[in-house]
Short mmCIF file of C-alpha atoms in Angstrom, two decimals:
data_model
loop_
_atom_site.label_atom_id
_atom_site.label_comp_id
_atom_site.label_asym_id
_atom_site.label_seq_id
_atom_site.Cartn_x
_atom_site.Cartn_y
_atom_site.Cartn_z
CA UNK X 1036 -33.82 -29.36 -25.05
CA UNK X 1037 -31.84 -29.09 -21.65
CA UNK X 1038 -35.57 -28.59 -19.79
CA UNK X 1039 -37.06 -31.57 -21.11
CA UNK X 1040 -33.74 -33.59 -20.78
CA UNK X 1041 -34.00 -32.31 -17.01
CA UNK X 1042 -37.74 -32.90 -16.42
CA UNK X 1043 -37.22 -36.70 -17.66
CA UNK X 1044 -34.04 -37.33 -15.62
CA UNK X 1045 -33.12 -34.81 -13.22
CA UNK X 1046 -30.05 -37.37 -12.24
CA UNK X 1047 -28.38 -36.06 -15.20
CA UNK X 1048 -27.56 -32.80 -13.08
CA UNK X 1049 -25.15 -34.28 -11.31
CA UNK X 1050 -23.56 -36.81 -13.69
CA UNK X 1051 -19.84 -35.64 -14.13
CA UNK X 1052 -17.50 -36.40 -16.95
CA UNK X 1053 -13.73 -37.62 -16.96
CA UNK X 1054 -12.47 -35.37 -14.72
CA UNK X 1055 -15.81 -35.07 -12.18
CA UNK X 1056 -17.14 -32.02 -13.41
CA UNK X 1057 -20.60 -31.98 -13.71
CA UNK X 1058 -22.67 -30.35 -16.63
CA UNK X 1059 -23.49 -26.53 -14.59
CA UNK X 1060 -19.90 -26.47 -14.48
CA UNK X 1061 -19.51 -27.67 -18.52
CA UNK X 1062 -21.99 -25.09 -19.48
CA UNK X 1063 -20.02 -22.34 -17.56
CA UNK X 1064 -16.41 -23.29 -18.62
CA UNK X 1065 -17.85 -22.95 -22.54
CA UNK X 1066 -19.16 -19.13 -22.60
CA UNK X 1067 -22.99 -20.65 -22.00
CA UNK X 1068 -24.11 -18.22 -19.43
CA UNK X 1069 -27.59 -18.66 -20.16
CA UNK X 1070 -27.70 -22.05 -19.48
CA UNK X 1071 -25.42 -22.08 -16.70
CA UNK X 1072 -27.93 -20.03 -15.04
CA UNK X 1073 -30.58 -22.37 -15.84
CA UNK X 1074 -28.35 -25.63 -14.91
CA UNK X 1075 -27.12 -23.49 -11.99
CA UNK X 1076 -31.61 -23.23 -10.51
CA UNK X 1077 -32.00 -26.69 -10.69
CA UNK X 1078 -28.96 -28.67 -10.09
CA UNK X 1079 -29.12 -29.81 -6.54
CA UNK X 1080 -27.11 -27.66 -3.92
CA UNK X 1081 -25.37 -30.86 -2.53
CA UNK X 1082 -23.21 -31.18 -5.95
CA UNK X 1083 -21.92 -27.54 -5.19
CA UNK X 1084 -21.45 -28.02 -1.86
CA UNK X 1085 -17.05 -28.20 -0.39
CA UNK X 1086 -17.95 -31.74 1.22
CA UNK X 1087 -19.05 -33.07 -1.89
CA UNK X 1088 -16.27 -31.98 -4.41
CA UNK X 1089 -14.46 -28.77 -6.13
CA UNK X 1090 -17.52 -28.32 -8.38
CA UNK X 1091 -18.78 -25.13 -6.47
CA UNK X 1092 -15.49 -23.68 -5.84
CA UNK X 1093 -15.20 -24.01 -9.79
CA UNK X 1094 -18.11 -22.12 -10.53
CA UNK X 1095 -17.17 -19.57 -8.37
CA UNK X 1096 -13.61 -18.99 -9.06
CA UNK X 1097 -14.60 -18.83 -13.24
CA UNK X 1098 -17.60 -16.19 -12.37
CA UNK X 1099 -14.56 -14.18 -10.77
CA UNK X 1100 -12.38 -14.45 -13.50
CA UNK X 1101 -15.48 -13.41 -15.91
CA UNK X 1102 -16.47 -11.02 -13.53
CA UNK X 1103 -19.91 -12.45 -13.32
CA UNK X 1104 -20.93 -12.30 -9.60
CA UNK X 1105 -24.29 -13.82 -9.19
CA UNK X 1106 -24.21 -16.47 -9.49
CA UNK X 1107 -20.83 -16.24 -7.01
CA UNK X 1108 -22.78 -14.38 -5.00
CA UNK X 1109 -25.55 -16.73 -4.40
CA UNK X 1110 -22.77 -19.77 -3.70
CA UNK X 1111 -20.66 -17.89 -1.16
CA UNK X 1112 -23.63 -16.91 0.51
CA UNK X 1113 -24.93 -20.25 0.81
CA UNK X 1114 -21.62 -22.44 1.36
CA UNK X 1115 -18.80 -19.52 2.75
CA UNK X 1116 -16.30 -22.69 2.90
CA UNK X 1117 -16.45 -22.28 -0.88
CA UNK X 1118 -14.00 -19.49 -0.87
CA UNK X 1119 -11.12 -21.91 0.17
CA UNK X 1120 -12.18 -25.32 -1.18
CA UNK X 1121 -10.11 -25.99 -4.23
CA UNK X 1122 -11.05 -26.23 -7.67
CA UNK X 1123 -10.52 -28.31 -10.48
CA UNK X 1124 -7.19 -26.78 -11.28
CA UNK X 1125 -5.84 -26.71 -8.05
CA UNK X 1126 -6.69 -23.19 -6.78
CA UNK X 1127 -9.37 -21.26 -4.82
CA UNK X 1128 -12.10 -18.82 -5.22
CA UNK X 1129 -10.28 -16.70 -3.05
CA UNK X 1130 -6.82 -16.76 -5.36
CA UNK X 1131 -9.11 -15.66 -8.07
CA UNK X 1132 -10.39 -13.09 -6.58
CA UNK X 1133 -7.14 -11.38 -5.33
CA UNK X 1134 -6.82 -10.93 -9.72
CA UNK X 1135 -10.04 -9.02 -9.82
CA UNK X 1136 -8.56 -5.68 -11.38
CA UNK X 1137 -9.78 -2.48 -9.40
CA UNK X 1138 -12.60 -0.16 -10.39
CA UNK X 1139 -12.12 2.63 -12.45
CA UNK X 1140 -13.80 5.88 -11.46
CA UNK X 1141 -16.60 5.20 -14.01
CA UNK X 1142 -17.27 1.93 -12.55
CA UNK X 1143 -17.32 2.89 -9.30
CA UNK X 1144 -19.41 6.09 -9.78
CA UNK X 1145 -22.05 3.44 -11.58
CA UNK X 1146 -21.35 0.94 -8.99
CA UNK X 1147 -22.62 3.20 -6.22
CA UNK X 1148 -25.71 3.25 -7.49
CA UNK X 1149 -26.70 -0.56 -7.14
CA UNK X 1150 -27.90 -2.02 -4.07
CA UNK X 1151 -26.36 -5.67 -3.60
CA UNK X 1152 -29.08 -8.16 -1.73
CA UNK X 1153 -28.62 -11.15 -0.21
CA UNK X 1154 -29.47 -14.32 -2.24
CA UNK X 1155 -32.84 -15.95 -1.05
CA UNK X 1156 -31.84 -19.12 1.30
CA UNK X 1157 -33.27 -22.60 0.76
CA UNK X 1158 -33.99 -25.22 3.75
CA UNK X 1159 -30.69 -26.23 4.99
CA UNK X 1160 -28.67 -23.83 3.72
CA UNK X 1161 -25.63 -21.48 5.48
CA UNK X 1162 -25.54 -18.27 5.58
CA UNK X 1163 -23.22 -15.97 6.49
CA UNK X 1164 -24.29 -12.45 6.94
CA UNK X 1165 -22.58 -9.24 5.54
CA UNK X 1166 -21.88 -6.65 8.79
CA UNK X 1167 -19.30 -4.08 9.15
CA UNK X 1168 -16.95 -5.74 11.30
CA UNK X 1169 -14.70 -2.55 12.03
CA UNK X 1170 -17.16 -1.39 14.54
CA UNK X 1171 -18.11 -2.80 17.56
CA UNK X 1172 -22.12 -2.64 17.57
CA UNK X 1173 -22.08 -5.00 14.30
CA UNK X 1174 -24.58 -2.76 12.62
CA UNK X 1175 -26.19 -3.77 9.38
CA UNK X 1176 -24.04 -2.06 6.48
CA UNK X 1177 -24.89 -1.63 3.04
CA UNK X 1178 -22.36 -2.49 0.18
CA UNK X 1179 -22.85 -0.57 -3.21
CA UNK X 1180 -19.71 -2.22 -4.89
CA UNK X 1181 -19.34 -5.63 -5.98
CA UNK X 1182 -16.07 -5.99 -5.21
CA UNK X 1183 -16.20 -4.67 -1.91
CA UNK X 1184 -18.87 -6.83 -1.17
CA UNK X 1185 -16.76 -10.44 -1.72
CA UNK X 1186 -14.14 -8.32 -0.32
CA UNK X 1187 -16.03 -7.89 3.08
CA UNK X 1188 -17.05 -11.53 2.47
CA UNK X 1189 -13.54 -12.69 2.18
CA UNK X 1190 -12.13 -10.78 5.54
CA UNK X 1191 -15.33 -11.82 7.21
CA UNK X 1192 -14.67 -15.59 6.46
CA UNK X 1193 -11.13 -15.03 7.63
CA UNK X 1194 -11.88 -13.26 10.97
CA UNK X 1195 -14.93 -16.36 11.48
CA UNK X 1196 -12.75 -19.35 11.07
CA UNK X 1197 -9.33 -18.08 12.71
CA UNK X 1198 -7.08 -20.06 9.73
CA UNK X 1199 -4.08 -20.91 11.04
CA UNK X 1200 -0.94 -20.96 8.96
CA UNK X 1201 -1.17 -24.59 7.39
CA UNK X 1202 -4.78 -23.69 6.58
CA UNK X 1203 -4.02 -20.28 4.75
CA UNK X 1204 -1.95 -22.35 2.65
CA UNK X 1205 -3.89 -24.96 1.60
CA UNK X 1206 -6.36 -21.76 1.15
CA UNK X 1207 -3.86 -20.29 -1.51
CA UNK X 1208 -3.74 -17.14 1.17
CA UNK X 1209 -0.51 -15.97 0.46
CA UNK X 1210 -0.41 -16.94 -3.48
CA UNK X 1211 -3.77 -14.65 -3.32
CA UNK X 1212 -1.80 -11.73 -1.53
CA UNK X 1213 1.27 -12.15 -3.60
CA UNK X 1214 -1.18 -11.94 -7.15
CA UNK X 1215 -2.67 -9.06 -5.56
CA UNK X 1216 0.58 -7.32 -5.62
CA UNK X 1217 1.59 -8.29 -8.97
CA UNK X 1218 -1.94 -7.19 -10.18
CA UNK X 1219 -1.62 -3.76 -8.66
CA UNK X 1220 -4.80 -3.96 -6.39
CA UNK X 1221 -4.50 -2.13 -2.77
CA UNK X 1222 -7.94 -2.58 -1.88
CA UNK X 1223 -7.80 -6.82 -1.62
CA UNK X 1224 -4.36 -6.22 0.86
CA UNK X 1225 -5.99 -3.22 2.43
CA UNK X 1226 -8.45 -6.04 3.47
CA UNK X 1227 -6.87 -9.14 4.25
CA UNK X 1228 -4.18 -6.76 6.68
CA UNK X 1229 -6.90 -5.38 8.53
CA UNK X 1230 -8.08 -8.75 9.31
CA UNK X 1231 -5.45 -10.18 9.89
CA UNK X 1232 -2.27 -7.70 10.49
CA UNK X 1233 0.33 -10.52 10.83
CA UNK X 1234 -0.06 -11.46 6.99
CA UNK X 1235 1.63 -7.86 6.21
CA UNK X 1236 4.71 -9.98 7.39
CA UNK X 1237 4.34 -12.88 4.18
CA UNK X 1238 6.56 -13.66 1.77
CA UNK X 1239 7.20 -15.71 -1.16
CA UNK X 1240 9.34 -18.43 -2.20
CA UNK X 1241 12.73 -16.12 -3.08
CA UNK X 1242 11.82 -14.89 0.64
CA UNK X 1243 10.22 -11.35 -0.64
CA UNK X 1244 7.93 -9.07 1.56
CA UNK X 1245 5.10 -7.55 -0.30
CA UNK X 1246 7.36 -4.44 -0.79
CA UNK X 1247 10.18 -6.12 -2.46
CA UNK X 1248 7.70 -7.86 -4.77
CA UNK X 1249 5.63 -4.43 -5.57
CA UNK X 1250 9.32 -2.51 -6.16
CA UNK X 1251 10.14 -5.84 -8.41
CA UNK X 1252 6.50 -5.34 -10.28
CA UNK X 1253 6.52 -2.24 -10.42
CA UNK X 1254 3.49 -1.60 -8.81
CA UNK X 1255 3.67 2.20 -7.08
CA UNK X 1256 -0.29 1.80 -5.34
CA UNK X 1257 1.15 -1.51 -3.42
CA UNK X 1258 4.41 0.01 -2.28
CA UNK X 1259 3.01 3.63 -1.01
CA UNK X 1260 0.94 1.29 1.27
CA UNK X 1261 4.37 1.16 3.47
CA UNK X 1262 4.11 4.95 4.13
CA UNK X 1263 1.34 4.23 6.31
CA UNK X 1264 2.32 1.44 8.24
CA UNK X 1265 4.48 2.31 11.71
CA UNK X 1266 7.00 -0.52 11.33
CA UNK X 1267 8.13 1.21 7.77
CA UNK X 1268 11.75 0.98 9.08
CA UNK X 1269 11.30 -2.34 9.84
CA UNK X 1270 10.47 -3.59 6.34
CA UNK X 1271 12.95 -1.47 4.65
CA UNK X 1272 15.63 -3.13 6.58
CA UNK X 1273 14.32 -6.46 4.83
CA UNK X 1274 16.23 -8.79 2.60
CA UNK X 1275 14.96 -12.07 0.94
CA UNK X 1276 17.39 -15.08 0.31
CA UNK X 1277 19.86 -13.75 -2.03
CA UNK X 1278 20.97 -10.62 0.66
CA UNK X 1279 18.75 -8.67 -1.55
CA UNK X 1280 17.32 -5.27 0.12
CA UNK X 1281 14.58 -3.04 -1.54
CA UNK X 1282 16.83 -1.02 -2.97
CA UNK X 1283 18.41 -3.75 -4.91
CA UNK X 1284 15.55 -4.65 -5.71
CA UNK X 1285 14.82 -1.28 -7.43
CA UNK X 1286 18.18 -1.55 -9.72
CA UNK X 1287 16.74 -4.52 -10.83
CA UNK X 1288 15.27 -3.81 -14.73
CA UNK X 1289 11.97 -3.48 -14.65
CA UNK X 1290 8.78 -6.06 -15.97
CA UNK X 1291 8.84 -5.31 -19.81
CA UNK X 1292 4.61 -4.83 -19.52
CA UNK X 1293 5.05 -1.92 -17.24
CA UNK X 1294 7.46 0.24 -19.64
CA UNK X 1295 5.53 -0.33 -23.05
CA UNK X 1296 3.24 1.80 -21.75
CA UNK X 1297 6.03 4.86 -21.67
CA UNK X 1298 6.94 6.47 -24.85
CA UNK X 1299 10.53 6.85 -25.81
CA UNK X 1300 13.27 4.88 -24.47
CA UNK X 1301 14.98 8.27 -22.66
CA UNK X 1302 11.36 8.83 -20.49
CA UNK X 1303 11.35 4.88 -19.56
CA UNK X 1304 15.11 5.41 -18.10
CA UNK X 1305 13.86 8.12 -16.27
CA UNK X 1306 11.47 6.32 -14.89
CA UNK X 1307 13.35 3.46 -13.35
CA UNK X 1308 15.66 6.10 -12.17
CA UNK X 1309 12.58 7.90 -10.52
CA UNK X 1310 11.65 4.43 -9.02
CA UNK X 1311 15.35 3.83 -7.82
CA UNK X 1312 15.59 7.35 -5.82
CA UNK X 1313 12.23 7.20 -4.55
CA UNK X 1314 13.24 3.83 -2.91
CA UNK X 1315 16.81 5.09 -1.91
CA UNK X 1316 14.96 7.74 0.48
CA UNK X 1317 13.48 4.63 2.10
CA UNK X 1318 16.37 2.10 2.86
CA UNK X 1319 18.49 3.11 6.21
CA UNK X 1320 21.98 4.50 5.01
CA UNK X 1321 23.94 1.56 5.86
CA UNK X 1322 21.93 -0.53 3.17
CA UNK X 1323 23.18 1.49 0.62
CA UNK X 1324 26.24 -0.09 0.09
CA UNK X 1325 25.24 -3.56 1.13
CA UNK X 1326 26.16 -6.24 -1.18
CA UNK X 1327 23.72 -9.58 -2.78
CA UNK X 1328 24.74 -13.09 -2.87
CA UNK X 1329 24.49 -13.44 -6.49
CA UNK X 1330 26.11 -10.59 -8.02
CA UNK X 1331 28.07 -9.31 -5.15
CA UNK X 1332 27.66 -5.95 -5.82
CA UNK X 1333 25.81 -2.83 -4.58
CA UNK X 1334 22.76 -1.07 -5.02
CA UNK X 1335 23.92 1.36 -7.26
CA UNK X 1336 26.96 -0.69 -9.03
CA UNK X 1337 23.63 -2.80 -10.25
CA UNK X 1338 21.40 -0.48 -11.38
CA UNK X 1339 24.13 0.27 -13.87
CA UNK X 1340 24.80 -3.38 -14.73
CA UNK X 1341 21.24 -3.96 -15.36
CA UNK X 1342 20.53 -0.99 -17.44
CA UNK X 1343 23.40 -0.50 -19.42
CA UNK X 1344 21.68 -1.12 -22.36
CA UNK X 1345 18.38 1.11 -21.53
CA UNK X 1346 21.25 3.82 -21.10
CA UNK X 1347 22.48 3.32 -24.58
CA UNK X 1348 18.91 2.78 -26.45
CA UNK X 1349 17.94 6.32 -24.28
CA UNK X 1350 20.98 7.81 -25.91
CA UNK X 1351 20.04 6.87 -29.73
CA UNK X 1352 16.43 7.65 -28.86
CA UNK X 1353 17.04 11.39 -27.36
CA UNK X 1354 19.89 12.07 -30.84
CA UNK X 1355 17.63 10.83 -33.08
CA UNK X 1356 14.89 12.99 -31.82
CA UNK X 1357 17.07 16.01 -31.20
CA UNK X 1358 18.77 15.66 -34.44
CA UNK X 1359 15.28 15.54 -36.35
CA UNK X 1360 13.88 18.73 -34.22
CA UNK X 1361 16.87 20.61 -35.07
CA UNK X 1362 16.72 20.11 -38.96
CA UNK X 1363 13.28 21.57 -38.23
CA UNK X 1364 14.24 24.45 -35.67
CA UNK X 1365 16.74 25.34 -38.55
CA UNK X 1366 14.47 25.67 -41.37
CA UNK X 1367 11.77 27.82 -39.58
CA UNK X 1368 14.69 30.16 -38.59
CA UNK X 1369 15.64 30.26 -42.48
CA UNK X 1370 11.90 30.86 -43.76
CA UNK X 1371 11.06 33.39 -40.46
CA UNK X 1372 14.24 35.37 -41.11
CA UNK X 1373 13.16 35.62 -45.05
CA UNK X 1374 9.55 36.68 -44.24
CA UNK X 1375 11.01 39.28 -41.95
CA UNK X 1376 12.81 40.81 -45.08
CA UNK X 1377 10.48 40.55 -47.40
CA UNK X 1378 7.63 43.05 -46.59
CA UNK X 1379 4.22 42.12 -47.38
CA UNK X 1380 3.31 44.65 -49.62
CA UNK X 1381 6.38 45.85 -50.52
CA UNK X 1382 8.31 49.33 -50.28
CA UNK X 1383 7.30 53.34 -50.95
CA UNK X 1384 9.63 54.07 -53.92
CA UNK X 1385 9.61 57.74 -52.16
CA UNK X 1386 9.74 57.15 -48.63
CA UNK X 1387 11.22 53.52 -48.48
CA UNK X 1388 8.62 52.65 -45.74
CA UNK X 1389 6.85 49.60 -45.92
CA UNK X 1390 3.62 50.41 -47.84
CA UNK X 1391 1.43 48.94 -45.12
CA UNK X 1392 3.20 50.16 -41.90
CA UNK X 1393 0.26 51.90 -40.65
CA UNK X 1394 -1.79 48.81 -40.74
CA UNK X 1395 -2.59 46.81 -37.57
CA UNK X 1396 -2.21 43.08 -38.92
CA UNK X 1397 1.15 44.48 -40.54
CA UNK X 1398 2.52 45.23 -37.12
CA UNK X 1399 1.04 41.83 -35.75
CA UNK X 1400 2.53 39.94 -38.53
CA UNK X 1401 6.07 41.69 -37.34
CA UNK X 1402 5.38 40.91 -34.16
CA UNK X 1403 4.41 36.95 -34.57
CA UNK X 1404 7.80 36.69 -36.60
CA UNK X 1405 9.97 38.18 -34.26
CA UNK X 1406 8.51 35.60 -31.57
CA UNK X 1407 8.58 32.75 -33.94
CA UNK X 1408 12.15 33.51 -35.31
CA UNK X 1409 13.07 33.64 -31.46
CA UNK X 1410 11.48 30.55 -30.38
CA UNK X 1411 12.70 28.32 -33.76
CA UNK X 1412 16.32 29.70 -32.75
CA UNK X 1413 15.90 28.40 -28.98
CA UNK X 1414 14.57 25.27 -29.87
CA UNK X 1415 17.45 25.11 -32.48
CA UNK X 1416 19.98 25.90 -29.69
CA UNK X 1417 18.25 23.16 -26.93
CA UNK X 1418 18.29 20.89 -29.16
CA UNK X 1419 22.01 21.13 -30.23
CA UNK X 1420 22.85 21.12 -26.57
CA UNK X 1421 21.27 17.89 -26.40
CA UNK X 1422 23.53 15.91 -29.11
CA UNK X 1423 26.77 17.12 -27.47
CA UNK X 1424 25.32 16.06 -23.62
CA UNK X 1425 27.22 13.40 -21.91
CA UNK X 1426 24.37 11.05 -21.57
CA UNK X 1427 25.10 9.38 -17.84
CA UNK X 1428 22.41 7.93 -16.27
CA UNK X 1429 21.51 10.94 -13.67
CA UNK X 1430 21.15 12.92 -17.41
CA UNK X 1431 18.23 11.07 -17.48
CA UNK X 1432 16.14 12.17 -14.39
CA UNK X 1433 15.94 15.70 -14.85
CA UNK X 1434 18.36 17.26 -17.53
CA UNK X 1435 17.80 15.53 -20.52
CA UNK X 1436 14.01 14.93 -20.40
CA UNK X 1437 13.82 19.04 -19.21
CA UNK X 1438 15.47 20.39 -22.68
CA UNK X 1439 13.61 18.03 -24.62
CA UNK X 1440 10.42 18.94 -23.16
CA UNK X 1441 11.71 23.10 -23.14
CA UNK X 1442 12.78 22.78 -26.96
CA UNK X 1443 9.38 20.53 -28.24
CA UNK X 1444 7.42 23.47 -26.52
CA UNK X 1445 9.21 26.03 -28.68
CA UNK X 1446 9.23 24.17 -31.68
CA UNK X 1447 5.69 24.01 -31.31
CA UNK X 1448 5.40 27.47 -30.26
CA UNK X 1449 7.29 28.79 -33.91
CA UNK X 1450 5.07 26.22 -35.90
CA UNK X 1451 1.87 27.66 -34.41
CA UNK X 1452 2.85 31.34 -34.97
CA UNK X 1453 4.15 29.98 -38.65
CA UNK X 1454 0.69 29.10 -39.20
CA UNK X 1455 -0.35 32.13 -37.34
CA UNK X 1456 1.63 34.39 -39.99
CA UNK X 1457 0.19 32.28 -43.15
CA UNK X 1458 -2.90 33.33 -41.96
CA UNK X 1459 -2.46 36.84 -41.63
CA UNK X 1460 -0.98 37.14 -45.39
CA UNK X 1461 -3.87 35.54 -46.71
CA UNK X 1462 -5.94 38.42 -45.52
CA UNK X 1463 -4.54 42.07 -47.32
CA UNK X 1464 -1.42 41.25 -48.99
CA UNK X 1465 -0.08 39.49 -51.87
CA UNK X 1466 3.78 38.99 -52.25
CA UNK X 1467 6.07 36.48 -52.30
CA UNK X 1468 6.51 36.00 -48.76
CA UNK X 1469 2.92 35.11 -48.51
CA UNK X 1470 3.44 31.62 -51.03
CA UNK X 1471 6.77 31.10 -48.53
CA UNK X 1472 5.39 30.73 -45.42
CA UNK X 1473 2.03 29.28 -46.43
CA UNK X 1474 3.55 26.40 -48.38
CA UNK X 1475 6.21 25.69 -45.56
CA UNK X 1476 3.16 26.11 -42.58
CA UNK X 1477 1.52 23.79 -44.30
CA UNK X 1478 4.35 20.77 -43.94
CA UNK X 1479 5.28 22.26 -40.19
CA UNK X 1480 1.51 21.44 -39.65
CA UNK X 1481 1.88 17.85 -40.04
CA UNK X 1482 5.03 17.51 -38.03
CA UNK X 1483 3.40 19.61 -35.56
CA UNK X 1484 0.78 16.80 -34.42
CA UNK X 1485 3.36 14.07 -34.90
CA UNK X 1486 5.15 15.60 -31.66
CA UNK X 1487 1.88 16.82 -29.65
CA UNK X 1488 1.78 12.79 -28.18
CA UNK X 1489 5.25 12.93 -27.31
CA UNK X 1490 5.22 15.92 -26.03
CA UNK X 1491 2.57 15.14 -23.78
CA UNK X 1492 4.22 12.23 -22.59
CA UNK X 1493 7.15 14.22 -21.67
CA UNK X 1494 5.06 16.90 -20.07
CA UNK X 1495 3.60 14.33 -17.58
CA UNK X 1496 7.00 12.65 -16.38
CA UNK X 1497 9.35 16.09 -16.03
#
């Protein structure tokens, strides 16, 4: 229907509705990729063009948003003044862009297997060719990524038209930088500062540097970009408008999407207390006990205002889990100290030996008890030590999350050899000890994989 409505009026191309937007863009903006690539062959290239309107710039910033790029290719390729022409909502291609999340190693291992090519150029159109631009001889470079390819586009563009700063912010440059940041992606600053150095120097409306923002995000790939830079001292010695430095910045409670993805509210104090003393070996001394404008107090003396209540949910978490794991701990001491009493097999009646001493899986069984009975009594112990711990905030860096981790391990340990032990009475022997410890292996089975996530979540932050 769309080709014979085109082949009978091709003016209807570049009829646009209310708000100007013509139907290539329509088709895009409602999931139709099909026919936006159709609309997108024949609708004349002076509709997309910056001169004419924010149709192209549209089209462009949606295919990054979608993560379609060929159609974005083909546009910036053709009309590079695209990148910074604004759309219909008031932003650029290159601000959506800068949200383009970074490869995973999946992607990238499949995206160094395509070869990007140019897009074929009409009559009149610009072009803007794709060269590395870090070396001198401006040899022809091939680009396997798609990202890296608008990426080399983008810094290319920037380096060609020498934007001043008026221009970079009608170009949403710094809104694009300062999404970057929030987004976690290195390799659109890496970029843009290589291009142009001075924009490692932008900030945003509260008067953050890119550092303050990342420690306020959260973001640990944006802020180890200041370990390579030579003025590091320089930025730490920042504040924005409030007398904030980094460090303040860092007792400041943390975005709530970066800490759901922690289990256990003890691990996600730990890890705003990791972010907190990583920063602290940053700031010079003296900014330690500098003061804000809005709280008037220090670094430190806010990190405790602002996580008072993490403190006290970390303290219910860690006794509620210790307090469960103990119950546990307790009862495979009670059923490993029976088993070790009652001998499988019984007793001689002449020589009060155990009737199966000699055997080898008797003395293994022995063996696997002792361990477990000493391992259930440890975890017993660690975990007892944890209810009566004071629970201050440096608790949580290294003490608290350490015995929690030490006594999961040996719970886990005594419910494995438990099993272990049910195993070996199956085999020989037939007592009483046997129905014991296979009926109670059987329940620590089930709370054994309940704690196997935690405890791999605790493994990877101690």
């Amino acid at each position: 229907m769309a080709k014979c409505m085109v082949w009978k009026n091709k003016k209807l191309l570049s009829i646009g509705d209310a708000s100007n937007r013509i139907p290539v863009v329509l088709a895009y903006r409602n999931g139709c990729l099909d026919m936006t690539r159709y609309l997108y062959s024949v609708t004349p290239r002076e509709d997309l063009m910056p001169e004419t309107g924010p149709n192209g710039s549209t089209i462009i910033s949606q295919c990054f948003i979608d993560q379609k790029y060929d159609i974005a290719w083909g546009l910036i390729q053709r009309f590079p003044r695209l990148i910074i022409s604004r759309d219909h909502y008031g932003v650029t291609p290159l601000y959506a862009l800068s949200g383009v999340p970074s490869l995973n190693f999946w992607q990238r291992w499949i995206y160094e297997c395509i070869k990007i090519q140019p897009a074929p150029l009409a009559g009149n159109d610009i072009y803007i060719n794709v060269v590395n631009m870090e070396n001198d001889e401006g040899i022809q470079r091939d680009f396997h990524s798609v990202s890296g390819v608008f990426h080399m586009l983008l810094t290319n563009f920037l380096r060609i038209f020498d934007l001043d700063r008026t221009k970079m912010q009608k170009a949403c440059v710094y809104e694009a930088i300062f999404q970057a940041v929030e987004q976690g992606i290195p390799e659109f600053l890496i970029r843009i500062f290589k291009t142009k150095p001075e924009l490692v120097w932008s900030t945003n409306e509260k008067g953050r540097s890119i550092f303050h923002y990342s420690i306020e995000r959260r973001q640990e790939k944006i802020y180890s970009l200041i370990y390579g830079l030579p003025m590091k001292d320089a930025f730490a010695t920042l504040v924005d408008t409030s007398n904030n430095n980094m460090l303040q910045m860092a007792a400041m409670s943390s975005p709530f999407g970066q800490l759901t993805r922690i289990t256990g509210a003890a691990l996600k104090m730990q890890r705003e207390l990791q972010w907190f003393k990583e920063v602290e070996t940053t700031v010079p001394p003296q900014y330690l006990e500098s003061t804000n404008l809005t709280d008037y107090k220090r670094p430190r003396n806010l990190f405790f205002v602002h996580h008072k209540k993490s403190v006290e949910e970390g303290e219910k978490w860690t006794k509620d889990t210790a307090g469960s794991c103990s119950v546990v701990g307790a009862l495979i001491v009670t059923i490993m100290f029976a088993a070790a009493f009652t001998v499988p097999g019984g007793n001689n009646g002449v020589t009060g030996f155990p009737i199966f001493v000699e055997d080898k899986l008797f003395s293994l069984f022995i063996i696997s008890d002792a361990v477990s009975l000493f391992s259930s009594t440890t975890s017993s112990l660690l975990f007892l030590e944890i209810l009566r711990s004071r629970y201050a905030e440096e608790d949580f860096i290294v003490s608290l999350p350490r015995k929690i981790l030490i006594g999961l391990m040996a719970l886990f340990l005594s419910i494995a050899i438990c099993n272990h032990d049910a195993s070996i009475l199956r085999c020989p022997y037939r007592c009483a000890s046997r129905k014991t410890v296979d009926c109670v292996s059987s329940y620590f089975s089930c709370y054994c994989s309940s704690e196997l996530i935690f405890l791999h979540e605790s493994s990877t932050l101690c």
